[in-house]
mmCIF file of N, CA, C and O in Angstrom:
data_model
loop_
_atom_site.group_PDB
_atom_site.id
_atom_site.type_symbol
_atom_site.label_atom_id
_atom_site.label_comp_id
_atom_site.label_asym_id
_atom_site.label_seq_id
_atom_site.Cartn_x
_atom_site.Cartn_y
_atom_site.Cartn_z
ATOM 1 N N UNK A 27 0.834 -1.177 0.000
ATOM 2 C CA UNK A 27 0.000 0.000 0.000
ATOM 3 C C UNK A 27 0.885 1.250 0.000
ATOM 4 O O UNK A 27 0.551 2.232 -0.637
ATOM 5 N N UNK A 28 2.000 1.196 0.730
ATOM 6 C CA UNK A 28 2.908 2.332 0.764
ATOM 7 C C UNK A 28 3.494 2.593 -0.625
ATOM 8 O O UNK A 28 3.600 3.744 -1.047
ATOM 9 N N UNK A 29 3.843 1.520 -1.341
ATOM 10 C CA UNK A 29 4.391 1.695 -2.689
ATOM 11 C C UNK A 29 3.391 2.382 -3.602
ATOM 12 O O UNK A 29 3.749 3.265 -4.384
ATOM 13 N N UNK A 30 2.136 1.989 -3.512
ATOM 14 C CA UNK A 30 1.107 2.571 -4.377
ATOM 15 C C UNK A 30 0.909 4.052 -4.045
ATOM 16 O O UNK A 30 0.768 4.877 -4.944
ATOM 17 N N UNK A 31 0.932 4.399 -2.749
ATOM 18 C CA UNK A 31 0.776 5.795 -2.354
ATOM 19 C C UNK A 31 1.940 6.641 -2.855
ATOM 20 O O UNK A 31 1.740 7.745 -3.373
ATOM 21 N N UNK A 32 3.155 6.135 -2.727
ATOM 22 C CA UNK A 32 4.327 6.892 -3.175
ATOM 23 C C UNK A 32 4.298 7.069 -4.686
ATOM 24 O O UNK A 32 4.576 8.160 -5.204
ATOM 25 N N UNK A 33 3.947 6.032 -5.417
ATOM 26 C CA UNK A 33 3.886 6.121 -6.881
ATOM 27 C C UNK A 33 2.784 7.097 -7.301
ATOM 28 O O UNK A 33 2.979 7.915 -8.202
ATOM 29 N N UNK A 34 1.633 7.040 -6.647
ATOM 30 C CA UNK A 34 0.534 7.969 -6.976
ATOM 31 C C UNK A 34 0.940 9.407 -6.701
ATOM 32 O O UNK A 34 0.634 10.313 -7.489
ATOM 33 N N UNK A 35 1.639 9.637 -5.582
ATOM 34 C CA UNK A 35 2.125 10.990 -5.284
ATOM 35 C C UNK A 35 3.090 11.462 -6.360
ATOM 36 O O UNK A 35 3.055 12.616 -6.783
ATOM 37 N N UNK A 36 3.958 10.574 -6.798
ATOM 38 C CA UNK A 36 4.923 10.938 -7.839
ATOM 39 C C UNK A 36 4.255 11.295 -9.151
ATOM 40 O O UNK A 36 4.686 12.210 -9.850
ATOM 41 N N UNK A 37 3.209 10.589 -9.494
ATOM 42 C CA UNK A 37 2.502 10.888 -10.738
ATOM 43 C C UNK A 37 1.677 12.162 -10.612
ATOM 44 O O UNK A 37 1.490 12.880 -11.592
ATOM 45 N N UNK A 38 1.173 12.463 -9.409
ATOM 46 C CA UNK A 38 0.385 13.681 -9.212
ATOM 47 C C UNK A 38 1.247 14.935 -9.211
ATOM 48 O O UNK A 38 0.786 15.995 -9.607
ATOM 49 N N UNK A 39 2.491 14.828 -8.736
ATOM 50 C CA UNK A 39 3.374 15.996 -8.705
ATOM 51 C C UNK A 39 3.745 16.417 -10.121
ATOM 52 O O UNK A 39 3.854 17.593 -10.425
ATOM 53 N N UNK A 40 3.950 15.447 -10.995
ATOM 54 C CA UNK A 40 4.163 15.686 -12.416
ATOM 55 C C UNK A 40 5.402 16.529 -12.712
ATOM 56 O O UNK A 40 5.370 17.448 -13.513
ATOM 57 N N UNK A 41 6.505 16.231 -12.028
ATOM 58 C CA UNK A 41 7.785 16.845 -12.373
ATOM 59 C C UNK A 41 8.715 15.731 -12.849
ATOM 60 O O UNK A 41 8.447 14.548 -12.630
ATOM 61 N N UNK A 42 9.793 16.104 -13.497
ATOM 62 C CA UNK A 42 10.700 15.113 -14.060
ATOM 63 C C UNK A 42 11.331 14.249 -12.977
ATOM 64 O O UNK A 42 11.431 13.025 -13.133
ATOM 65 N N UNK A 43 11.731 14.855 -11.863
ATOM 66 C CA UNK A 43 12.371 14.072 -10.810
ATOM 67 C C UNK A 43 11.382 13.126 -10.131
ATOM 68 O O UNK A 43 11.724 11.985 -9.825
ATOM 69 N N UNK A 44 10.146 13.570 -9.920
ATOM 70 C CA UNK A 44 9.175 12.691 -9.275
ATOM 71 C C UNK A 44 8.771 11.544 -10.199
ATOM 72 O O UNK A 44 8.578 10.417 -9.738
ATOM 73 N N UNK A 45 8.666 11.810 -11.486
ATOM 74 C CA UNK A 45 8.340 10.729 -12.423
ATOM 75 C C UNK A 45 9.480 9.720 -12.513
ATOM 76 O O UNK A 45 9.245 8.513 -12.596
ATOM 77 N N UNK A 46 10.722 10.200 -12.466
ATOM 78 C CA UNK A 46 11.873 9.293 -12.499
ATOM 79 C C UNK A 46 11.957 8.437 -11.249
ATOM 80 O O UNK A 46 12.240 7.239 -11.331
ATOM 81 N N UNK A 47 11.707 9.031 -10.088
ATOM 82 C CA UNK A 47 11.719 8.266 -8.843
ATOM 83 C C UNK A 47 10.590 7.243 -8.821
ATOM 84 O O UNK A 47 10.772 6.111 -8.368
ATOM 85 N N UNK A 48 9.417 7.629 -9.308
ATOM 86 C CA UNK A 48 8.287 6.695 -9.357
ATOM 87 C C UNK A 48 8.573 5.556 -10.325
ATOM 88 O O UNK A 48 8.255 4.392 -10.038
ATOM 89 N N UNK A 49 9.200 5.859 -11.459
ATOM 90 C CA UNK A 49 9.548 4.804 -12.412
ATOM 91 C C UNK A 49 10.565 3.840 -11.805
ATOM 92 O O UNK A 49 10.458 2.622 -11.983
ATOM 93 N N UNK A 50 11.543 4.372 -11.085
ATOM 94 C CA UNK A 50 12.520 3.511 -10.419
ATOM 95 C C UNK A 50 11.867 2.618 -9.382
ATOM 96 O O UNK A 50 12.227 1.445 -9.230
ATOM 97 N N UNK A 51 10.885 3.162 -8.679
ATOM 98 C CA UNK A 51 10.176 2.368 -7.675
ATOM 99 C C UNK A 51 9.338 1.269 -8.327
ATOM 100 O O UNK A 51 9.264 0.152 -7.811
ATOM 101 N N UNK A 52 8.745 1.564 -9.474
ATOM 102 C CA UNK A 52 7.982 0.547 -10.206
ATOM 103 C C UNK A 52 8.917 -0.560 -10.674
ATOM 104 O O UNK A 52 8.587 -1.752 -10.585
ATOM 105 N N UNK A 53 10.102 -0.202 -11.148
ATOM 106 C CA UNK A 53 11.063 -1.200 -11.616
ATOM 107 C C UNK A 53 11.541 -2.065 -10.458
ATOM 108 O O UNK A 53 11.649 -3.294 -10.587
ATOM 109 N N UNK A 54 11.813 -1.451 -9.309
ATOM 110 C CA UNK A 54 12.241 -2.243 -8.150
ATOM 111 C C UNK A 54 11.121 -3.177 -7.697
ATOM 112 O O UNK A 54 11.379 -4.315 -7.309
ATOM 113 N N UNK A 55 9.869 -2.718 -7.754
ATOM 114 C CA UNK A 55 8.745 -3.592 -7.392
ATOM 115 C C UNK A 55 8.632 -4.757 -8.368
ATOM 116 O O UNK A 55 8.324 -5.884 -7.967
ATOM 117 N N UNK A 56 8.902 -4.512 -9.661
ATOM 118 C CA UNK A 56 8.860 -5.598 -10.648
ATOM 119 C C UNK A 56 9.999 -6.585 -10.416
ATOM 120 O O UNK A 56 9.810 -7.799 -10.527
ATOM 121 N N UNK A 57 11.185 -6.080 -10.082
ATOM 122 C CA UNK A 57 12.318 -6.965 -9.785
ATOM 123 C C UNK A 57 12.048 -7.762 -8.518
ATOM 124 O O UNK A 57 12.473 -8.913 -8.390
ATOM 125 N N UNK A 58 11.304 -7.184 -7.588
ATOM 126 C CA UNK A 58 11.001 -7.858 -6.333
ATOM 127 C C UNK A 58 10.160 -9.110 -6.540
ATOM 128 O O UNK A 58 10.141 -9.982 -5.673
ATOM 129 N N UNK A 59 9.479 -9.215 -7.661
ATOM 130 C CA UNK A 59 8.704 -10.424 -7.953
ATOM 131 C C UNK A 59 9.630 -11.629 -8.063
ATOM 132 O O UNK A 59 9.312 -12.718 -7.605
ATOM 133 N N UNK A 60 10.809 -11.432 -8.647
ATOM 134 C CA UNK A 60 11.732 -12.536 -8.884
ATOM 135 C C UNK A 60 12.822 -12.661 -7.820
ATOM 136 O O UNK A 60 13.426 -13.715 -7.684
ATOM 137 N N UNK A 61 13.105 -11.598 -7.108
ATOM 138 C CA UNK A 61 14.103 -11.645 -6.040
ATOM 139 C C UNK A 61 13.683 -10.660 -4.947
ATOM 140 O O UNK A 61 13.038 -9.661 -5.233
ATOM 141 N N UNK A 62 14.073 -10.925 -3.719
ATOM 142 C CA UNK A 62 13.628 -10.046 -2.616
ATOM 143 C C UNK A 62 14.472 -8.780 -2.497
ATOM 144 O O UNK A 62 15.124 -8.538 -1.498
ATOM 145 N N UNK A 63 14.475 -7.956 -3.546
ATOM 146 C CA UNK A 63 15.339 -6.774 -3.536
ATOM 147 C C UNK A 63 14.835 -5.705 -2.587
ATOM 148 O O UNK A 63 15.627 -4.992 -1.985
ATOM 149 N N UNK A 64 13.523 -5.567 -2.405
ATOM 150 C CA UNK A 64 12.997 -4.537 -1.519
ATOM 151 C C UNK A 64 13.359 -4.863 -0.068
ATOM 152 O O UNK A 64 13.522 -3.980 0.755
ATOM 153 N N UNK A 65 13.532 -6.142 0.256
ATOM 154 C CA UNK A 65 13.931 -6.537 1.607
ATOM 155 C C UNK A 65 15.426 -6.350 1.840
ATOM 156 O O UNK A 65 15.885 -6.459 2.960
ATOM 157 N N UNK A 66 16.179 -6.093 0.793
ATOM 158 C CA UNK A 66 17.614 -5.840 0.895
ATOM 159 C C UNK A 66 17.823 -4.407 1.399
ATOM 160 O O UNK A 66 17.001 -3.526 1.135
ATOM 161 N N UNK A 67 18.911 -4.134 2.128
ATOM 162 C CA UNK A 67 19.134 -2.767 2.623
ATOM 163 C C UNK A 67 19.162 -1.702 1.528
ATOM 164 O O UNK A 67 18.718 -0.578 1.756
ATOM 165 N N UNK A 68 19.637 -2.042 0.337
ATOM 166 C CA UNK A 68 19.616 -1.056 -0.753
ATOM 167 C C UNK A 68 18.190 -0.744 -1.191
ATOM 168 O O UNK A 68 17.846 0.402 -1.478
ATOM 169 N N UNK A 69 17.341 -1.757 -1.241
ATOM 170 C CA UNK A 69 15.945 -1.537 -1.606
ATOM 171 C C UNK A 69 15.196 -0.743 -0.554
ATOM 172 O O UNK A 69 14.409 0.147 -0.870
ATOM 173 N N UNK A 70 15.450 -1.047 0.706
ATOM 174 C CA UNK A 70 14.812 -0.305 1.789
ATOM 175 C C UNK A 70 15.303 1.143 1.788
ATOM 176 O O UNK A 70 14.529 2.080 1.968
ATOM 177 N N UNK A 71 16.602 1.334 1.540
ATOM 178 C CA UNK A 71 17.156 2.690 1.467
ATOM 179 C C UNK A 71 16.549 3.477 0.321
ATOM 180 O O UNK A 71 16.224 4.658 0.466
ATOM 181 N N UNK A 72 16.387 2.833 -0.838
ATOM 182 C CA UNK A 72 15.775 3.516 -1.983
ATOM 183 C C UNK A 72 14.327 3.874 -1.685
ATOM 184 O O UNK A 72 13.859 4.958 -2.035
ATOM 185 N N UNK A 73 13.616 2.969 -1.029
ATOM 186 C CA UNK A 73 12.225 3.231 -0.671
ATOM 187 C C UNK A 73 12.122 4.425 0.274
ATOM 188 O O UNK A 73 11.275 5.304 0.090
ATOM 189 N N UNK A 74 13.015 4.487 1.265
ATOM 190 C CA UNK A 74 13.007 5.634 2.180
ATOM 191 C C UNK A 74 13.384 6.921 1.455
ATOM 192 O O UNK A 74 12.786 7.967 1.690
ATOM 193 N N UNK A 75 14.364 6.848 0.560
ATOM 194 C CA UNK A 75 14.783 8.025 -0.197
ATOM 195 C C UNK A 75 13.643 8.551 -1.064
ATOM 196 O O UNK A 75 13.371 9.749 -1.090
ATOM 197 N N UNK A 76 12.963 7.658 -1.749
ATOM 198 C CA UNK A 76 11.854 8.072 -2.619
ATOM 199 C C UNK A 76 10.721 8.673 -1.795
ATOM 200 O O UNK A 76 10.150 9.699 -2.176
ATOM 201 N N UNK A 77 10.396 8.066 -0.652
ATOM 202 C CA UNK A 77 9.319 8.599 0.192
ATOM 203 C C UNK A 77 9.660 10.001 0.674
ATOM 204 O O UNK A 77 8.815 10.903 0.638
ATOM 205 N N UNK A 78 10.901 10.214 1.107
ATOM 206 C CA UNK A 78 11.308 11.541 1.571
ATOM 207 C C UNK A 78 11.326 12.563 0.438
ATOM 208 O O UNK A 78 10.886 13.700 0.614
ATOM 209 N N UNK A 79 11.823 12.167 -0.724
ATOM 210 C CA UNK A 79 11.872 13.090 -1.860
ATOM 211 C C UNK A 79 10.464 13.482 -2.319
ATOM 212 O O UNK A 79 10.221 14.638 -2.649
ATOM 213 N N UNK A 80 9.538 12.520 -2.327
ATOM 214 C CA UNK A 80 8.168 12.825 -2.748
ATOM 215 C C UNK A 80 7.504 13.795 -1.775
ATOM 216 O O UNK A 80 6.816 14.730 -2.192
ATOM 217 N N UNK A 81 7.699 13.585 -0.477
ATOM 218 C CA UNK A 81 7.127 14.505 0.505
ATOM 219 C C UNK A 81 7.731 15.901 0.348
ATOM 220 O O UNK A 81 7.028 16.907 0.432
ATOM 221 N N UNK A 82 9.035 15.953 0.111
ATOM 222 C CA UNK A 82 9.707 17.232 -0.085
ATOM 223 C C UNK A 82 9.179 17.940 -1.336
ATOM 224 O O UNK A 82 8.927 19.145 -1.323
ATOM 225 N N UNK A 83 8.984 17.207 -2.419
ATOM 226 C CA UNK A 83 8.471 17.805 -3.646
ATOM 227 C C UNK A 83 7.024 18.273 -3.473
ATOM 228 O O UNK A 83 6.640 19.314 -4.010
ATOM 229 N N UNK A 84 6.218 17.503 -2.709
ATOM 230 C CA UNK A 84 4.836 17.939 -2.455
ATOM 231 C C UNK A 84 4.809 19.238 -1.661
ATOM 232 O O UNK A 84 4.054 20.153 -1.985
ATOM 233 N N UNK A 85 5.646 19.326 -0.627
ATOM 234 C CA UNK A 85 5.689 20.554 0.169
ATOM 235 C C UNK A 85 6.210 21.733 -0.648
ATOM 236 O O UNK A 85 5.713 22.855 -0.526
ATOM 237 N N UNK A 86 7.193 21.488 -1.494
ATOM 238 C CA UNK A 86 7.738 22.551 -2.343
ATOM 239 C C UNK A 86 6.682 23.059 -3.312
ATOM 240 O O UNK A 86 6.522 24.263 -3.494
ATOM 241 N N UNK A 87 5.939 22.139 -3.916
ATOM 242 C CA UNK A 87 4.886 22.546 -4.850
ATOM 243 C C UNK A 87 3.780 23.316 -4.124
ATOM 244 O O UNK A 87 3.279 24.310 -4.624
ATOM 245 N N UNK A 88 3.413 22.859 -2.922
ATOM 246 C CA UNK A 88 2.387 23.560 -2.148
ATOM 247 C C UNK A 88 2.865 24.961 -1.773
ATOM 248 O O UNK A 88 2.107 25.926 -1.867
ATOM 249 N N UNK A 89 4.132 25.113 -1.399
ATOM 250 C CA UNK A 89 4.687 26.413 -1.043
ATOM 251 C C UNK A 89 4.718 27.321 -2.256
ATOM 252 O O UNK A 89 4.395 28.507 -2.158
ATOM 253 N N UNK A 90 5.096 26.793 -3.421
ATOM 254 C CA UNK A 90 5.158 27.616 -4.624
ATOM 255 C C UNK A 90 3.775 28.084 -5.045
ATOM 256 O O UNK A 90 3.608 29.220 -5.465
ATOM 257 N N UNK A 91 2.773 27.234 -4.934
ATOM 258 C CA UNK A 91 1.418 27.650 -5.339
ATOM 259 C C UNK A 91 0.830 28.639 -4.344
ATOM 260 O O UNK A 91 0.078 29.524 -4.740
ATOM 261 N N UNK A 92 1.197 28.522 -3.065
ATOM 262 C CA UNK A 92 0.661 29.480 -2.093
ATOM 263 C C UNK A 92 1.343 30.842 -2.236
ATOM 264 O O UNK A 92 0.734 31.866 -1.947
ATOM 265 N N UNK A 93 2.590 30.878 -2.678
ATOM 266 C CA UNK A 93 3.275 32.149 -2.876
ATOM 267 C C UNK A 93 2.782 32.884 -4.123
ATOM 268 O O UNK A 93 2.783 34.098 -4.166
ATOM 269 N N UNK A 94 2.337 32.140 -5.113
ATOM 270 C CA UNK A 94 1.849 32.753 -6.347
ATOM 271 C C UNK A 94 0.510 33.435 -6.096
ATOM 272 O O UNK A 94 0.250 34.509 -6.598
ATOM 273 N N UNK A 95 -0.334 32.809 -5.293
ATOM 274 C CA UNK A 95 -1.644 33.402 -5.029
ATOM 275 C C UNK A 95 -1.454 34.538 -4.079
ATOM 276 O O UNK A 95 -1.818 35.549 -4.004
#
């Protein structure tokens, strides 16, 4: 469920970095079908990095839209 929320946030932000992070997360989820990469420390680290970056991008976008109005 967390993966789906992070990917949905990335697609809603609609910036190049968020789309790239979401695509990487989709690829890691696909690789996880054949090997437990998400359970590996690198996969967990990537998941944490993507979650933090998406939250940061959401806050940045919210701040930019509030400053424009």
